[in-house]
PDB file of C-alpha atoms in Angstrom:
ATOM      1  CA  MET A  29      46.731 -28.481  -1.981  1.00  0.00           C
ATOM      2  CA  ALA A  30      44.007 -26.014  -0.505  1.00  0.00           C
ATOM      3  CA  GLU A  31      44.217 -24.367   2.447  1.00  0.00           C
ATOM      4  CA  VAL A  32      42.250 -25.441   5.076  1.00  0.00           C
ATOM      5  CA  ILE A  33      40.219 -22.750   7.371  1.00  0.00           C
ATOM      6  CA  ASN A  34      39.635 -23.075  10.903  1.00  0.00           C
ATOM      7  CA  ARG A  35      36.220 -22.253  11.920  1.00  0.00           C
ATOM      8  CA  TYR A  36      37.472 -23.108  15.652  1.00  0.00           C
ATOM      9  CA  ALA A  37      39.969 -20.629  15.868  1.00  0.00           C
ATOM     10  CA  SER A  38      38.415 -18.436  18.835  1.00  0.00           C
ATOM     11  CA  ILE A  39      36.648 -21.271  20.417  1.00  0.00           C
ATOM     12  CA  ASP A  40      38.386 -22.399  23.397  1.00  0.00           C
ATOM     13  CA  LEU A  41      39.479 -25.708  24.542  1.00  0.00           C
ATOM     14  CA  PHE A  42      39.209 -27.412  27.824  1.00  0.00           C
ATOM     15  CA  MET A  43      39.677 -30.530  29.390  1.00  0.00           C
ATOM     16  CA  PRO A  44      38.401 -31.485  33.239  1.00  0.00           C
ATOM     17  CA  GLU A  45      40.729 -29.585  36.156  1.00  0.00           C
ATOM     18  CA  ASP A  46      41.658 -33.361  37.404  1.00  0.00           C
ATOM     19  CA  SER A  47      42.681 -34.254  33.896  1.00  0.00           C
ATOM     20  CA  HIS A  48      44.541 -31.164  33.526  1.00  0.00           C
ATOM     21  CA  ARG A  49      46.704 -31.470  36.296  1.00  0.00           C
ATOM     22  CA  VAL A  50      47.552 -34.949  35.630  1.00  0.00           C
ATOM     23  CA  ILE A  51      48.380 -34.400  31.923  1.00  0.00           C
ATOM     24  CA  ARG A  52      50.035 -31.205  31.982  1.00  0.00           C
ATOM     25  CA  GLU A  53      52.908 -32.988  34.042  1.00  0.00           C
ATOM     26  CA  HIS A  54      53.247 -35.430  31.055  1.00  0.00           C
ATOM     27  CA  VAL A  55      53.654 -32.904  28.366  1.00  0.00           C
ATOM     28  CA  GLY A  56      57.114 -31.526  27.061  1.00  0.00           C
ATOM     29  CA  ALA A  57      60.373 -32.940  26.496  1.00  0.00           C
ATOM     30  CA  ASN A  58      61.137 -36.965  27.264  1.00  0.00           C
ATOM     31  CA  GLN A  59      57.334 -36.970  28.029  1.00  0.00           C
ATOM     32  CA  PRO A  60      54.547 -38.799  26.626  1.00  0.00           C
ATOM     33  CA  PHE A  61      53.207 -35.966  24.747  1.00  0.00           C
ATOM     34  CA  SER A  62      54.596 -32.802  23.139  1.00  0.00           C
ATOM     35  CA  ARG A  63      51.343 -30.482  23.688  1.00  0.00           C
ATOM     36  CA  GLN A  64      48.576 -30.573  25.741  1.00  0.00           C
ATOM     37  CA  VAL A  65      46.744 -30.543  22.329  1.00  0.00           C
ATOM     38  CA  ASP A  66      48.435 -34.064  21.493  1.00  0.00           C
ATOM     39  CA  ALA A  67      46.810 -36.075  24.620  1.00  0.00           C
ATOM     40  CA  TRP A  68      43.776 -33.812  24.124  1.00  0.00           C
ATOM     41  CA  TRP A  69      43.643 -35.644  20.751  1.00  0.00           C
ATOM     42  CA  ILE A  70      44.249 -39.086  21.348  1.00  0.00           C
ATOM     43  CA  ALA A  71      41.733 -38.522  24.004  1.00  0.00           C
ATOM     44  CA  PHE A  72      39.421 -37.509  21.560  1.00  0.00           C
ATOM     45  CA  CYS A  73      40.534 -40.884  18.929  1.00  0.00           C
ATOM     46  CA  LEU A  74      39.799 -42.600  22.069  1.00  0.00           C
ATOM     47  CA  GLY A  75      36.809 -41.560  22.922  1.00  0.00           C
ATOM     48  CA  ILE A  76      35.531 -41.939  19.396  1.00  0.00           C
ATOM     49  CA  ARG A  77      37.114 -45.764  19.071  1.00  0.00           C
ATOM     50  CA  ASP A  78      35.233 -46.734  22.187  1.00  0.00           C
ATOM     51  CA  ASN A  79      31.581 -44.838  20.965  1.00  0.00           C
ATOM     52  CA  GLN A  80      32.097 -42.874  24.424  1.00  0.00           C
ATOM     53  CA  THR A  81      31.702 -39.652  25.613  1.00  0.00           C
ATOM     54  CA  ARG A  82      31.607 -37.753  28.946  1.00  0.00           C
ATOM     55  CA  PRO A  83      30.145 -34.371  29.519  1.00  0.00           C
ATOM     56  CA  LEU A  84      32.364 -31.470  30.619  1.00  0.00           C
ATOM     57  CA  PRO A  85      32.434 -30.591  34.129  1.00  0.00           C
ATOM     58  CA  ASP A  86      32.396 -27.767  35.637  1.00  0.00           C
ATOM     59  CA  ARG A  87      35.501 -27.934  37.198  1.00  0.00           C
ATOM     60  CA  ARG A  88      37.641 -27.480  34.330  1.00  0.00           C
ATOM     61  CA  THR A  89      40.715 -26.043  32.517  1.00  0.00           C
ATOM     62  CA  LYS A  90      41.282 -24.056  29.281  1.00  0.00           C
ATOM     63  CA  PHE A  91      43.977 -25.648  28.269  1.00  0.00           C
ATOM     64  CA  MET A  92      44.144 -23.343  24.773  1.00  0.00           C
ATOM     65  CA  ASP A  93      42.361 -22.161  22.259  1.00  0.00           C
ATOM     66  CA  GLY A  94      41.296 -23.468  18.912  1.00  0.00           C
ATOM     67  CA  THR A  95      43.943 -21.686  17.018  1.00  0.00           C
ATOM     68  CA  ILE A  96      45.970 -24.502  17.651  1.00  0.00           C
ATOM     69  CA  LEU A  97      44.561 -26.942  15.213  1.00  0.00           C
ATOM     70  CA  SER A  98      46.086 -24.553  12.640  1.00  0.00           C
ATOM     71  CA  SER A  99      49.502 -25.558  13.366  1.00  0.00           C
ATOM     72  CA  ASP A 100      47.955 -29.062  12.065  1.00  0.00           C
ATOM     73  CA  PRO A 101      45.701 -28.245   9.839  1.00  0.00           C
ATOM     74  CA  TRP A 102      44.671 -32.445   9.135  1.00  0.00           C
ATOM     75  CA  ARG A 103      43.222 -31.843  12.708  1.00  0.00           C
ATOM     76  CA  ILE A 104      40.741 -29.780  11.164  1.00  0.00           C
ATOM     77  CA  ILE A 105      39.978 -32.240   8.775  1.00  0.00           C
ATOM     78  CA  HIS A 106      39.615 -35.414  10.906  1.00  0.00           C
ATOM     79  CA  LEU A 107      37.396 -33.198  13.480  1.00  0.00           C
ATOM     80  CA  GLU A 108      34.843 -32.043  10.928  1.00  0.00           C
ATOM     81  CA  LEU A 109      34.783 -35.405   9.008  1.00  0.00           C
ATOM     82  CA  ILE A 110      34.344 -37.211  12.356  1.00  0.00           C
ATOM     83  CA  ALA A 111      31.604 -34.571  13.574  1.00  0.00           C
ATOM     84  CA  LEU A 112      30.093 -35.677   9.769  1.00  0.00           C
ATOM     85  CA  GLY A 113      29.955 -38.916   9.975  1.00  0.00           C
ATOM     86  CA  LEU A 114      28.503 -38.450  14.028  1.00  0.00           C
ATOM     87  CA  ARG A 115      25.937 -35.708  13.242  1.00  0.00           C
ATOM     88  CA  GLY A 116      25.571 -34.943   9.812  1.00  0.00           C
ATOM     89  CA  GLU A 117      26.203 -32.366   7.797  1.00  0.00           C
ATOM     90  CA  GLU A 118      24.192 -29.711   9.846  1.00  0.00           C
ATOM     91  CA  ILE A 119      26.875 -29.342  12.612  1.00  0.00           C
ATOM     92  CA  LEU A 120      29.458 -28.279  10.807  1.00  0.00           C
ATOM     93  CA  THR A 121      27.716 -25.167  10.522  1.00  0.00           C
ATOM     94  CA  HIS A 122      27.929 -24.763  14.165  1.00  0.00           C
ATOM     95  CA  PRO A 123      31.928 -24.682  14.951  1.00  0.00           C
ATOM     96  CA  ARG A 124      31.242 -25.135  18.932  1.00  0.00           C
ATOM     97  CA  ASP A 125      28.898 -28.211  18.710  1.00  0.00           C
ATOM     98  CA  VAL A 126      31.662 -29.680  16.782  1.00  0.00           C
ATOM     99  CA  VAL A 127      33.774 -28.451  19.404  1.00  0.00           C
ATOM    100  CA  GLN A 128      31.865 -29.466  21.922  1.00  0.00           C
ATOM    101  CA  LEU A 129      31.788 -32.862  20.511  1.00  0.00           C
ATOM    102  CA  ALA A 130      35.070 -33.635  20.351  1.00  0.00           C
ATOM    103  CA  THR A 131      35.643 -32.151  24.075  1.00  0.00           C
ATOM    104  CA  GLU A 132      32.874 -34.917  24.934  1.00  0.00           C
ATOM    105  CA  HIS A 133      34.869 -37.848  23.871  1.00  0.00           C
ATOM    106  CA  ALA A 134      38.070 -36.275  24.681  1.00  0.00           C
ATOM    107  CA  ASN A 135      37.036 -36.126  28.310  1.00  0.00           C
ATOM    108  CA  TYR A 136      35.920 -39.854  28.092  1.00  0.00           C
ATOM    109  CA  GLY A 137      39.559 -40.636  26.736  1.00  0.00           C
ATOM    110  CA  LEU A 138      41.407 -38.435  28.705  1.00  0.00           C
ATOM    111  CA  GLU A 139      40.162 -40.795  31.853  1.00  0.00           C
ATOM    112  CA  LEU A 140      41.535 -43.850  30.050  1.00  0.00           C
ATOM    113  CA  LEU A 141      45.088 -41.940  29.992  1.00  0.00           C
ATOM    114  CA  VAL A 142      44.878 -40.507  33.218  1.00  0.00           C
ATOM    115  CA  ASP A 143      44.380 -43.562  34.590  1.00  0.00           C
ATOM    116  CA  ALA A 144      47.570 -44.992  32.179  1.00  0.00           C
ATOM    117  CA  LEU A 145      49.922 -42.543  33.267  1.00  0.00           C
ATOM    118  CA  THR A 146      49.465 -42.317  37.233  1.00  0.00           C
ATOM    119  CA  GLY A 147      52.072 -43.913  39.511  1.00  0.00           C
ATOM    120  CA  GLN A 148      54.084 -45.114  36.323  1.00  0.00           C
ATOM    121  CA  ASN A 149      57.852 -44.736  36.545  1.00  0.00           C
ATOM    122  CA  GLU A 150      58.234 -44.516  32.872  1.00  0.00           C
ATOM    123  CA  PRO A 151      55.258 -42.745  31.865  1.00  0.00           C
ATOM    124  CA  THR A 152      56.329 -42.618  28.065  1.00  0.00           C
ATOM    125  CA  LEU A 153      56.768 -46.502  27.888  1.00  0.00           C
ATOM    126  CA  ALA A 154      53.445 -47.186  29.706  1.00  0.00           C
ATOM    127  CA  MET A 155      51.797 -44.772  27.236  1.00  0.00           C
ATOM    128  CA  MET A 156      53.600 -46.402  24.526  1.00  0.00           C
ATOM    129  CA  ASN A 157      52.139 -50.062  25.903  1.00  0.00           C
ATOM    130  CA  PHE A 158      48.883 -48.962  26.777  1.00  0.00           C
ATOM    131  CA  LEU A 159      48.161 -47.311  22.998  1.00  0.00           C
ATOM    132  CA  ASP A 160      49.719 -50.639  21.364  1.00  0.00           C
ATOM    133  CA  PRO A 161      46.933 -53.009  20.269  1.00  0.00           C
ATOM    134  CA  THR A 162      49.651 -55.717  20.486  1.00  0.00           C
ATOM    135  CA  THR A 163      49.473 -55.648  24.173  1.00  0.00           C
ATOM    136  CA  ALA A 164      45.408 -55.379  24.263  1.00  0.00           C
TER     137      ALA A 164
END
């Protein structure tokens, strides 16, 4: 298999400060997410699913840089395929624009995740139910 090049390694990944506070509480052992990037990725997918975006607010938190994408190279491929489908071939020559596109979709999805997690006694179960299409 060919090596996947991470053109996003030097680009910071952000989420809204308010969302980050909630997501950070739900990352780790016995939590819905193993890593913050996992929550961000699910949020990105929710934004894509619903074709919704939210701009990154001024009050933001850097939770990682793009090097994290190298730990799961399929994310890079997925990210680029979505960017290609939404914006065309030109966007792939501008890695910061690809990350901005992902971030804006993730910001929408983060709103949904935060709503699903807030005030839950069993956040992992709440997240599983929220993401299960048969319960919608």
